[in-house]
Coordinates of C-alpha atoms and ligand atoms in Angstrom, one line a residue:
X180 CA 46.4 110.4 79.4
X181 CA 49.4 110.8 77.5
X182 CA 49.3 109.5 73.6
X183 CA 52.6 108.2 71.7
X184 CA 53.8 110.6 69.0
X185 CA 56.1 109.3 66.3
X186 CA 59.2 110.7 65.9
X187 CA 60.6 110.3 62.1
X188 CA 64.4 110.8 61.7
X189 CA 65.3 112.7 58.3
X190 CA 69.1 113.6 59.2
X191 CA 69.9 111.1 56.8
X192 CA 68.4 112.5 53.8
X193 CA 66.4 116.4 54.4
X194 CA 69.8 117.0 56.7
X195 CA 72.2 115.0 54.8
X196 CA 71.3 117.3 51.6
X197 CA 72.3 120.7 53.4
X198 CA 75.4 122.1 52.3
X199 CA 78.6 120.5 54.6
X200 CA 76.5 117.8 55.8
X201 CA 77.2 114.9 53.6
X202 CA 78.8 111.7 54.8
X203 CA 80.3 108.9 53.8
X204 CA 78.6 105.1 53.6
X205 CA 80.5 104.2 56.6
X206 CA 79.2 107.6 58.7
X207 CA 75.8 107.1 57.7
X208 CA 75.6 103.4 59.0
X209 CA 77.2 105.0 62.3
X210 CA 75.0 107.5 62.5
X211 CA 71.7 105.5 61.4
X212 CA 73.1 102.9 64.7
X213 CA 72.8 106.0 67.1
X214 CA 70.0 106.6 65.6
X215 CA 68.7 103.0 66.6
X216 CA 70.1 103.3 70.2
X217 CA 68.2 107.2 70.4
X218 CA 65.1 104.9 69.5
X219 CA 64.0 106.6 66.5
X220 CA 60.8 105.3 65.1
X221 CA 61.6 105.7 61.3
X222 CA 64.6 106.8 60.2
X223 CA 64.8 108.0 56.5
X224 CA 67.7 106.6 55.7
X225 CA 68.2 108.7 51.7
X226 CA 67.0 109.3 48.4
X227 CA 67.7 105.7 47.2
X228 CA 67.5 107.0 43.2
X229 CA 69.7 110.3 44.1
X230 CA 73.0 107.9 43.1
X231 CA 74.2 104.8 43.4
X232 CA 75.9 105.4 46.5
X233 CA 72.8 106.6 48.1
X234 CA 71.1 103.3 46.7
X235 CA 74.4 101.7 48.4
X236 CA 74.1 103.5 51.9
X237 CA 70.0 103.1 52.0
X238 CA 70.5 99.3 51.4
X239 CA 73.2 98.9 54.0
X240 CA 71.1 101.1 56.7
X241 CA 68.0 99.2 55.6
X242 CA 69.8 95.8 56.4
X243 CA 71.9 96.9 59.5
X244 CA 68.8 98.5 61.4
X245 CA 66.7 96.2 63.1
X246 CA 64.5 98.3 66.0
X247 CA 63.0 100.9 63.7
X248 CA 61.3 102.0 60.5
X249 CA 64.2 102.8 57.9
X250 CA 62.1 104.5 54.8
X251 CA 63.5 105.6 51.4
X252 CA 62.1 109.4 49.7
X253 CA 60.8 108.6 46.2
X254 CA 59.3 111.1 43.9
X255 CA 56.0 110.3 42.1
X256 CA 57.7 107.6 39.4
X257 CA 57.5 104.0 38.8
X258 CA 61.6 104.2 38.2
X259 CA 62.1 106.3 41.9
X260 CA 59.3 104.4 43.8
X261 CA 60.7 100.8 42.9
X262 CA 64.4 101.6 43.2
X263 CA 63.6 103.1 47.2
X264 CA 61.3 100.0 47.7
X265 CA 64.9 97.7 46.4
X266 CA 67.0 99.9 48.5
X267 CA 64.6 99.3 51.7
X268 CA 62.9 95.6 50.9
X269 CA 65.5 93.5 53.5
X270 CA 64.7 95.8 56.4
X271 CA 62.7 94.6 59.1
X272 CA 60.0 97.0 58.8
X273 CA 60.4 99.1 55.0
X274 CA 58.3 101.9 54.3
X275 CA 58.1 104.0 50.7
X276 CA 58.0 107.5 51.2
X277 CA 56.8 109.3 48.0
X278 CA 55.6 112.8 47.5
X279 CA 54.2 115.4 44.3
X280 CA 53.5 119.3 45.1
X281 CA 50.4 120.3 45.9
X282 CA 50.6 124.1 45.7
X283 CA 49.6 126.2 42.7
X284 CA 52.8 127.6 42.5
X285 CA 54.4 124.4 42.3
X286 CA 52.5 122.4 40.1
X287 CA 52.5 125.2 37.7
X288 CA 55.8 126.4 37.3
X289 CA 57.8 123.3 38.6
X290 CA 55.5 120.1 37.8
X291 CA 54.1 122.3 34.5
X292 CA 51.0 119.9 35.8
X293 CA 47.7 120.6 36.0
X294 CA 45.9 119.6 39.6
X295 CA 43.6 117.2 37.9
X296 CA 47.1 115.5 36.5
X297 CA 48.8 116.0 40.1
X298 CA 45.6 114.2 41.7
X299 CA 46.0 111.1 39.4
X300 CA 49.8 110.7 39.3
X301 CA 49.0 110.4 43.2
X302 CA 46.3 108.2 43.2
X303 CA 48.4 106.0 40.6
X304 CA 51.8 106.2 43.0
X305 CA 50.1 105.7 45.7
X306 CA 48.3 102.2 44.1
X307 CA 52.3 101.2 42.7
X308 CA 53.9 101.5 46.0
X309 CA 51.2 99.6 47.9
X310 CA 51.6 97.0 45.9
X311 CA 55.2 96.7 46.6
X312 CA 55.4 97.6 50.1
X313 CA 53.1 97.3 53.1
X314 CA 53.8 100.3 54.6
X315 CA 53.8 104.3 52.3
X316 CA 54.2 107.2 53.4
X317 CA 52.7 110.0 50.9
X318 CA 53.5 113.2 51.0
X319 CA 52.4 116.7 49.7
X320 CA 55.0 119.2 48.8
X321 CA 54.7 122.5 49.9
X322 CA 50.9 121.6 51.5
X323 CA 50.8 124.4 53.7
X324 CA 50.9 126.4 50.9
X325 CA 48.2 123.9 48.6
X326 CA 44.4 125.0 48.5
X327 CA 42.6 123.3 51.5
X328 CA 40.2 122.3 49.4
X329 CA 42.2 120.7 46.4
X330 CA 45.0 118.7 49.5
X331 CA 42.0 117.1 51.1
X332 CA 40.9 115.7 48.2
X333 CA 44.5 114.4 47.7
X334 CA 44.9 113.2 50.8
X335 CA 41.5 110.9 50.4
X336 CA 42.4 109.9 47.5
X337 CA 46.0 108.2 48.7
X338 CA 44.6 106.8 51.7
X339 CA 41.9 105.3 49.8
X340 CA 44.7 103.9 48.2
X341 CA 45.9 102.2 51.4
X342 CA 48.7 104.9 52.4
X343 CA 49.2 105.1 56.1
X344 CA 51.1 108.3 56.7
X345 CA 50.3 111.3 55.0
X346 CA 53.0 114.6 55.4
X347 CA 51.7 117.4 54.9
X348 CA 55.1 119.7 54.6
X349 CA 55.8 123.3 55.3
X350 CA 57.9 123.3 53.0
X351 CA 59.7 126.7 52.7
X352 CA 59.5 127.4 56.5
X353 CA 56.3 130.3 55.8
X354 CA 53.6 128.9 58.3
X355 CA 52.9 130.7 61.8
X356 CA 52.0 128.3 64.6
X357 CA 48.8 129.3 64.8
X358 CA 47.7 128.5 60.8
X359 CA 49.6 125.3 61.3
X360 CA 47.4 124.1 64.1
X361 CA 44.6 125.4 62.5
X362 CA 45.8 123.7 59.1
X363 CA 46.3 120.0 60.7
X364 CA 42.5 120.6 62.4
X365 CA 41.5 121.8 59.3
X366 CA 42.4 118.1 57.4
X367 CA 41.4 116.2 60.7
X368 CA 38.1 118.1 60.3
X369 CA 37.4 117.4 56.0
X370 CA 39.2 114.3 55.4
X371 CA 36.7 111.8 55.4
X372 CA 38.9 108.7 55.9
X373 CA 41.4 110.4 58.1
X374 CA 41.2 107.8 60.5
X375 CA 43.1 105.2 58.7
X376 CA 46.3 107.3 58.0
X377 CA 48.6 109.4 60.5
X378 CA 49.1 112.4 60.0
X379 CA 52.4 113.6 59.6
X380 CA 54.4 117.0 60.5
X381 CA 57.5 118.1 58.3
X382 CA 58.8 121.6 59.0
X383 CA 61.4 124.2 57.8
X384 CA 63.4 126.7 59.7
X385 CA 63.3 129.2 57.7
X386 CA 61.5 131.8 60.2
X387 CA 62.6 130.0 63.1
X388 CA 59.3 128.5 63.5
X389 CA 59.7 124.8 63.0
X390 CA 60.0 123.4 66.3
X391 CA 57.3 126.1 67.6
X392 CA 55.0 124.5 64.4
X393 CA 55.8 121.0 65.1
X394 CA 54.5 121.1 68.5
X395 CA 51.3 122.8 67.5
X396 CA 50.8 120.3 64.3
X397 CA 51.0 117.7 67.8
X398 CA 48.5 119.6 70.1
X399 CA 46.2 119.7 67.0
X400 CA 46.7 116.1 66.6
X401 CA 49.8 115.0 64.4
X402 CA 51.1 111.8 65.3
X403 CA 54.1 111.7 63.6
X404 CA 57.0 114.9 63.5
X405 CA 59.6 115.0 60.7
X406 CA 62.8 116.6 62.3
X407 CA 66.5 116.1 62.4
X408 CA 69.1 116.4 65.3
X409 CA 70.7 119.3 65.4
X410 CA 68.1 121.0 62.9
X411 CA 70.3 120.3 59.9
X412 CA 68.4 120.1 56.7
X413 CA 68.0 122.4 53.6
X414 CA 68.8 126.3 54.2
X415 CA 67.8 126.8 57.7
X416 CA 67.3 123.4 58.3
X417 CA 64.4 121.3 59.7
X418 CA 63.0 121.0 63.1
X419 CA 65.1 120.1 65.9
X420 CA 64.2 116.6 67.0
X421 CA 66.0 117.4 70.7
X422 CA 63.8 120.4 70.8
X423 CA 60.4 119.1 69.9
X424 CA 61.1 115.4 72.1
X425 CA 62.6 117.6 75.1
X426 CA 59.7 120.2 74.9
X427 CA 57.2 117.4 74.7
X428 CA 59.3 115.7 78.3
X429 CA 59.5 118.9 79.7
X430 CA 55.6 120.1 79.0
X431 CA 53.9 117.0 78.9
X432 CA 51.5 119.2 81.2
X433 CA 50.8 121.0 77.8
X434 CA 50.9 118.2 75.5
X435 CA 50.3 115.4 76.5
X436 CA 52.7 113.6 74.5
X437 CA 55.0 111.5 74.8
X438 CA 57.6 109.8 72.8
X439 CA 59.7 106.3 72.5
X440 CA 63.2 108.0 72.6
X441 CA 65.5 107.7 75.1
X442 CA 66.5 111.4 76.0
X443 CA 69.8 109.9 77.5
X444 CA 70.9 109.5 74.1
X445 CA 70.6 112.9 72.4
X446 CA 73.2 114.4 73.6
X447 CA 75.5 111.4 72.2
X448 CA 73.5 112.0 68.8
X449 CA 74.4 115.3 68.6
X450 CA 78.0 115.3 69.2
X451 CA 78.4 112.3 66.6
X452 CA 76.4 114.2 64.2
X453 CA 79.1 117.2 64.7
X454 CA 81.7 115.0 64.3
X455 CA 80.6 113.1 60.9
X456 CA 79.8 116.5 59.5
X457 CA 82.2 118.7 61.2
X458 CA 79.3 121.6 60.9
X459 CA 79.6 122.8 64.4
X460 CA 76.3 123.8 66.9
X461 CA 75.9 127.0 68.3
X462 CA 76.9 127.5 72.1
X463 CA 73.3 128.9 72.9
X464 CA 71.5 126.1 71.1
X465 CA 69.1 125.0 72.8
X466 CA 69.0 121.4 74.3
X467 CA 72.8 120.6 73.2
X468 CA 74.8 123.6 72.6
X469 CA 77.5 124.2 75.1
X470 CA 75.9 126.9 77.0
X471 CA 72.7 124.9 77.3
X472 CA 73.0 123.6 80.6
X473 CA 76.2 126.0 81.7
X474 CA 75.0 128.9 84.6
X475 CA 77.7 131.7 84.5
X476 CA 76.4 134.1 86.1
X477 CA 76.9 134.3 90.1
X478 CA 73.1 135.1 90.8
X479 CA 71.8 131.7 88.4
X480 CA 74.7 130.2 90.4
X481 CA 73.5 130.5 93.8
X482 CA 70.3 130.0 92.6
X483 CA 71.1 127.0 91.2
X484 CA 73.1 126.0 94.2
X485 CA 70.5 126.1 96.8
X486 CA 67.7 124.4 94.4
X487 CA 68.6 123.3 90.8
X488 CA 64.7 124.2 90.0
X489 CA 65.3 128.1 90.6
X490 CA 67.1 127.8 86.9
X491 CA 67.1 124.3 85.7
X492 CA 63.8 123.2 83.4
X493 CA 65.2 119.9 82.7
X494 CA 68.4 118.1 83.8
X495 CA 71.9 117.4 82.2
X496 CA 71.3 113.7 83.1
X497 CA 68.3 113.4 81.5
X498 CA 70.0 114.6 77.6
X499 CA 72.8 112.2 78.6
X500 CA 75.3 115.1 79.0
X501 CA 76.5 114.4 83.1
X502 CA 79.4 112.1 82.9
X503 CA 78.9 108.6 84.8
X504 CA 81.6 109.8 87.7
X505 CA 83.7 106.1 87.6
X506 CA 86.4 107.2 85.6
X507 CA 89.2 104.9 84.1
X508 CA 92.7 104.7 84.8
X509 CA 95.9 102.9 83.6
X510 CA 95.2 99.8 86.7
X511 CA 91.5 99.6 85.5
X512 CA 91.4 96.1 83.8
X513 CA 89.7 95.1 80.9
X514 CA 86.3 93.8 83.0
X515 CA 86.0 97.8 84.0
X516 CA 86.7 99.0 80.6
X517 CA 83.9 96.1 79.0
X518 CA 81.1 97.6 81.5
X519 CA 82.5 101.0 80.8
X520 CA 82.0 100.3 77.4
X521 CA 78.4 98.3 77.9
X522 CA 77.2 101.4 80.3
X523 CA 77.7 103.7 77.1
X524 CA 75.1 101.6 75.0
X525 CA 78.3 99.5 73.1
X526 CA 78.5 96.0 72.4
X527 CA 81.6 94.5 70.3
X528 CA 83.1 91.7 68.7
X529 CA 86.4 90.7 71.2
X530 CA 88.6 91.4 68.7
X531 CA 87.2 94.7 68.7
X532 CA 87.6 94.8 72.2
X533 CA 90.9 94.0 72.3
X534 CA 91.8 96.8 69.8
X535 CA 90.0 99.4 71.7
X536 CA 91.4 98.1 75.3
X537 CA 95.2 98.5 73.6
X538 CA 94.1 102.0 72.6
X539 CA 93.0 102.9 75.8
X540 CA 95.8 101.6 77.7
X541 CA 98.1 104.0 75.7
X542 CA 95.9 106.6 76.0
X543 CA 95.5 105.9 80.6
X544 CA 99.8 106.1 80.2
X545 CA 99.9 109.8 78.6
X546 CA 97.0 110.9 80.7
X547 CA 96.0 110.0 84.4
X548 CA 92.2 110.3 84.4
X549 CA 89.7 108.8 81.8
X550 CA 86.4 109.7 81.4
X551 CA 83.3 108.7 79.4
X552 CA 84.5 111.7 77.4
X553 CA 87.5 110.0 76.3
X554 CA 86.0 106.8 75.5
X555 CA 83.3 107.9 73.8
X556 CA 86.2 109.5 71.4
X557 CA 88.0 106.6 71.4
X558 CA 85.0 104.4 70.4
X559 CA 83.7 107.0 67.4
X560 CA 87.3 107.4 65.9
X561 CA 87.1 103.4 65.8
X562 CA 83.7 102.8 64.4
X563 CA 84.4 105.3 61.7
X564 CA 87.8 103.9 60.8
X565 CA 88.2 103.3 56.9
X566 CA 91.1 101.6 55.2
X567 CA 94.6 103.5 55.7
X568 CA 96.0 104.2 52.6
X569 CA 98.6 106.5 54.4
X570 CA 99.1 106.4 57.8
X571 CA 101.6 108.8 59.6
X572 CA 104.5 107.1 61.0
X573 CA 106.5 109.8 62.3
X574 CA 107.1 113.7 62.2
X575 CA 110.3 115.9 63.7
X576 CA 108.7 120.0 63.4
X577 CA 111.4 122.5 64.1
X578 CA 109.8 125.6 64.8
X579 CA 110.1 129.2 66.6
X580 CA 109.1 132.8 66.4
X581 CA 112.4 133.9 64.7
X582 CA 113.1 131.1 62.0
X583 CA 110.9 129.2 59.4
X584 CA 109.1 125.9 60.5
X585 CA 110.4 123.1 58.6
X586 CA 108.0 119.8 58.9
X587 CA 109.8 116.3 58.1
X588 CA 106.7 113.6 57.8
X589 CA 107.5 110.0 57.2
X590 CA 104.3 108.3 56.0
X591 CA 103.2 104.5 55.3
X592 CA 101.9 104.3 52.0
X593 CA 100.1 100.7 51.9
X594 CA 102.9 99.7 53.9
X595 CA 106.1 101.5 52.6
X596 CA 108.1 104.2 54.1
X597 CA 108.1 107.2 52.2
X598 CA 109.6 110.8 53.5
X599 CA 108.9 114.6 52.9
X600 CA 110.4 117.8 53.8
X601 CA 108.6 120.9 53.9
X602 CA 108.8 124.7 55.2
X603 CA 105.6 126.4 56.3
X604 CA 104.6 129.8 58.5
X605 CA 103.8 127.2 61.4
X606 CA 103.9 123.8 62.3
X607 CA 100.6 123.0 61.0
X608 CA 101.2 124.8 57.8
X609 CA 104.5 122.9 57.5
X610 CA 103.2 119.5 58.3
X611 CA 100.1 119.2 56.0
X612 CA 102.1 120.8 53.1
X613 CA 104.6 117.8 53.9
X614 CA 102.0 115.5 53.7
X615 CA 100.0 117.1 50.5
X616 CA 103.3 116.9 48.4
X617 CA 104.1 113.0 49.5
X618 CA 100.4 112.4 48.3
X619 CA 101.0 114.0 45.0
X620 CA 97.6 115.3 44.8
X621 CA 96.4 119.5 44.6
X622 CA 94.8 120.0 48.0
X623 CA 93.5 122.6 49.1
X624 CA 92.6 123.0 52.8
X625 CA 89.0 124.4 53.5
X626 CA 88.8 124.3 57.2
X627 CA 90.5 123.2 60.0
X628 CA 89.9 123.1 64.1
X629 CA 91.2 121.4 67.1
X630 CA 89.2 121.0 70.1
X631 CA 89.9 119.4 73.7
X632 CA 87.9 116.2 74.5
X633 CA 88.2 117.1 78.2
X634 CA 89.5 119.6 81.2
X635 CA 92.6 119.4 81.8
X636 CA 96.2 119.9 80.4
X637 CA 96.6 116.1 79.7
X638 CA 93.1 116.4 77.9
X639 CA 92.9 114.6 74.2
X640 CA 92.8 117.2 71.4
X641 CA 90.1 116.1 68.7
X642 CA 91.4 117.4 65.4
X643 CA 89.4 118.5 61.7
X644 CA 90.4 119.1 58.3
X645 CA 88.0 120.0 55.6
X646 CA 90.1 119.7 52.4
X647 CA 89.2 120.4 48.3
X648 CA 90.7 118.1 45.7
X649 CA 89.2 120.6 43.2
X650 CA 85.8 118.2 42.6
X651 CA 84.6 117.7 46.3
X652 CA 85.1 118.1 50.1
X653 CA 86.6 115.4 52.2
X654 CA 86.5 115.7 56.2
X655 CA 88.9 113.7 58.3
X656 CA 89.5 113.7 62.0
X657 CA 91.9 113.0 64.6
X658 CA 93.0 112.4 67.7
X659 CA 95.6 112.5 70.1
X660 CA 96.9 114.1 73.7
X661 CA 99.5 116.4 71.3
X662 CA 97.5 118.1 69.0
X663 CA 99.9 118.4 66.5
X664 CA 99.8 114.7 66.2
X665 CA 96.4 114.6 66.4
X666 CA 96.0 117.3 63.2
X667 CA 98.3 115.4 61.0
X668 CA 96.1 112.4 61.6
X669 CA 93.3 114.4 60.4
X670 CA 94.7 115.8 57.4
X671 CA 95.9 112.3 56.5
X672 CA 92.3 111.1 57.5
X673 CA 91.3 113.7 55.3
X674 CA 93.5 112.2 52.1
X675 CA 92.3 108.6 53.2
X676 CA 88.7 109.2 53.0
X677 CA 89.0 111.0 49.2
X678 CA 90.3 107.7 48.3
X679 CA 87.5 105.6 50.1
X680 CA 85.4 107.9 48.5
X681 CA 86.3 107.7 45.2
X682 CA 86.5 104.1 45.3
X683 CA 83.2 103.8 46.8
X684 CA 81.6 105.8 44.3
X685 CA 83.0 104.1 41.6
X686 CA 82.0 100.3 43.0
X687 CA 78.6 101.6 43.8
X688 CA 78.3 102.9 40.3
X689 CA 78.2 99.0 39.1
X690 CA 75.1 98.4 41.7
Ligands
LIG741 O1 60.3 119.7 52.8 C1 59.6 118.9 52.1 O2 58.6 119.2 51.5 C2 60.2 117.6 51.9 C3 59.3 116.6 51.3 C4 60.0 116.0 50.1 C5 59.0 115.5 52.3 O3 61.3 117.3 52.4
LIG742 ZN1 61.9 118.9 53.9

């Protein structure tokens, strides 16, 4: 008989810390939705004390998100423990989530604390956020590190306390699957009130070992993993939650375990993720890298041919990546393009509708055949939408091999016209240095990429720009079926979301 292992989403804070990875208030409520719609069972939604905008985006997740857990990290203080339990107290189900380091190393040089002290300031935490919130999560920093001995006696202590989830954290990614089965028997076996609590699994990359860890923290009876998709999270990143919850589907001979998410939706998750961040996954990632599910060479192909099985562990369909075959064109009518829509996991407002139905009947007259692929882009570029302080109106690039590329831009600036002229070594060159001198601001571009959203010479091109105003990094996106178009509508994006930015920060600083 199968049990029910939890499956605690940290991409929102663990991931969202990693260098590249940080989004905006708007991305994280989009990403916290998928999140909902994967069927996460918590989702940590931040740090709530980090800074007022992570108070800010907490709050909103925790008020938005109505199907699962949302949890706020706290360190072992009145101050961080009440401010998470006032960023998560309107959501439907709130848990704290505090921790202390266990280790010797740790609570020497970093807490300067002596164990005896540690123990207390647990006990005491643990007491505080009970009293606040009906469900706490406590966990031990860098346990797998921590004296067996001197972490059981912590972990009593908090669950005498009435915490229901203790996380006992590899920290720095050191365990070997073997010591970390042998670790989770070991508190199963000396923790005298284990029973009332979970226990937890939280696991760093940093020898490759944390999906290989999580899985044996399960078979030695974990019942909750901490992961993120796409692994993101602090240098080499945290478990993979598409590898654990696809190795637990695809094993459950092994295991024994199963999980509440819908597997359909992880491919979705991991794509949006990509987007938000623009931190690209490797092709040969497992589960949702683009080579996953791709068999190149002729012998996998035949094999594949005559029985999927001879190559195939798990299907395409089953991480949502085969395209539903109806595909859209410019006769379909707005009914198709609703249960299009619907069949993707969206509901919206008819206004909404409306807007998107507009945008995809220009897109079905540049481009003959539209696929879940295109809709999917067309939805994401409209759910992450922030106020246009620019928008592009129109460009003229003159360009060739033998003369310099001169860009003219015409931009709306809250609604007036304003014009630039600028030479460049290309057209992209040309076009964003048009558009950084009409903003008036020292950019600096950081990154850039265009990608095709489908097949096809008609195919939408998906545009990034990373750019520097000196103080921070601002992603924007684009997109559109000429790609020049569609990278001028990022870089713009770009400028766009350093003002949302700015201005968010400095209206959450009065929260
Ligand atoms: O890796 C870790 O120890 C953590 C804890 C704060 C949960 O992220
Ligand atoms: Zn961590």
């Amino acid at each position: 008989m199968s049990r029910i292992v939890k499956i605690f989403d940290t991409t929102l804070r663990d991931g969202e810390q990693s260098p590249g990875c940080s989004m905006n208030l708007k991305e994280k409520l989009e990403m916290a939705k998928q999140l909902e719609r994967l069927k996460i069972d918590v989702i940590e939604a931040g740090f709530a004390i980090a800074s007022p905008g992570d108070f800010e985006s907490v709050q909103l997740v925790a008020n938005e998100i109505k199907n699962a857990t949302v949890a706020s990290l706290a360190r072992s203080t009145e101050k961080d423990i009440s401010t998470a339990y006032e960023a998560i107290k309107t959501a439907v189900n709130p848990r704290i989530h505090f921790f202390i380091a266990t280790s010797d190393l740790h609570m020497e040089y970093k807490l300067k604390m002596k164990p005896d002290a540690v123990l207390e300031k647990a006990i005491a935490m643990a007491k505080y956020a009970r009293n606040l919130c009906g469900e706490v999560e406590f966990s031990a920093e860098d346990a797998s590190r921590t004296r067996p001995e001197f972490l059981y006696q912590v972990l009593e202590a908090v669950i005498d306390q009435g915490v229901c989830v203790v996380n006992v954290p590899d920290t720095v990614g050191y365990a070997t699957p073997d010591e970390y089965f042998r670790f989770i028997q070991g508190i199963r076996n000396n923790v005298p009130n284990i029973d009332k609590a979970v226990i937890s699994a939280h696991v760093h990359d940093d020898l490759g070992l944390a999906v290989a860890n999580s899985l044996a923290a399960i078979q030695a009876g974990a019942g909750q993993v901490e992961c993120t998709i796409n692994g993101i999270g602090e240098r080499a990143g945290n478990a993979a939650l598409e590898e654990i919850v696809m190795a637990l589907k695809t094993r459950n001979d092994i295991y024994q375990a199963d999980t509440n998410i819908d597997t359909t939706q992880i491919y979705r998750s991991s794509r949006l993720l990509t987007k938000l961040t623009g931190v690209k996954v490797q092709p040969n990632k497992a589960i949702v890298g683009e080579n996953a599910f791709a068999h190149e060479s002729g012998i996998h192909q035949h094999g594949v041919l005559a029985n999927k099985q001879t190559y195939e562990i798990m299907t395409p369909e089953s991480i949502g990546l085969k395209e539903n075959k109806m595909v859209l064109g410019k006769h379909s009518g707005k009914h198709a393009f609703v249960d299009k829509l619907s069949s993707l996991g969206y509901s919206f407002k008819d206004e909404e509708i409306l807007d998107l139905f507009e945008q995809f009947k220009v897109l079905a007259d540049k481009k003959k055949d539209i696929t879940d692929k295109d809709i999917l882009a067309l939805v994401e570029q409209k759910q992450l939408a922030i106020p246009e302080v620019y928008s592009l109106e129109r460009f003229v690039i003159s360009t060739g091999n033998t003369i310099s590329t001169a860009a003219t831009v015409q931009l709306r600036k809250n609604g007036d016209l304003i014009e630039g002229v600028s030479l460049g070594d290309g057209p992209i060159s040309a076009g964003f240095k048009a558009i950084s001198e009409l903003v008036g601001s020292n950019l600096t571009l950081i990154d850039y990429g265009v990608e095709a959203v489908t097949d096809g010479t008609d195919a939408q091109g998906e545009a990034q720009v990373k750019i520097s105003d000196g103080n921070q990094v601002y992603h924007g996106r684009g997109l559109s079926t000429d790609i020049i178009d569609a990278s001028l509508k990022a870089y713009i994006d770009a400028v766009n979301q350093m003002i949302y930015i700015n201005e968010t920060q400095v209206h959450a600083e009065k929260v």
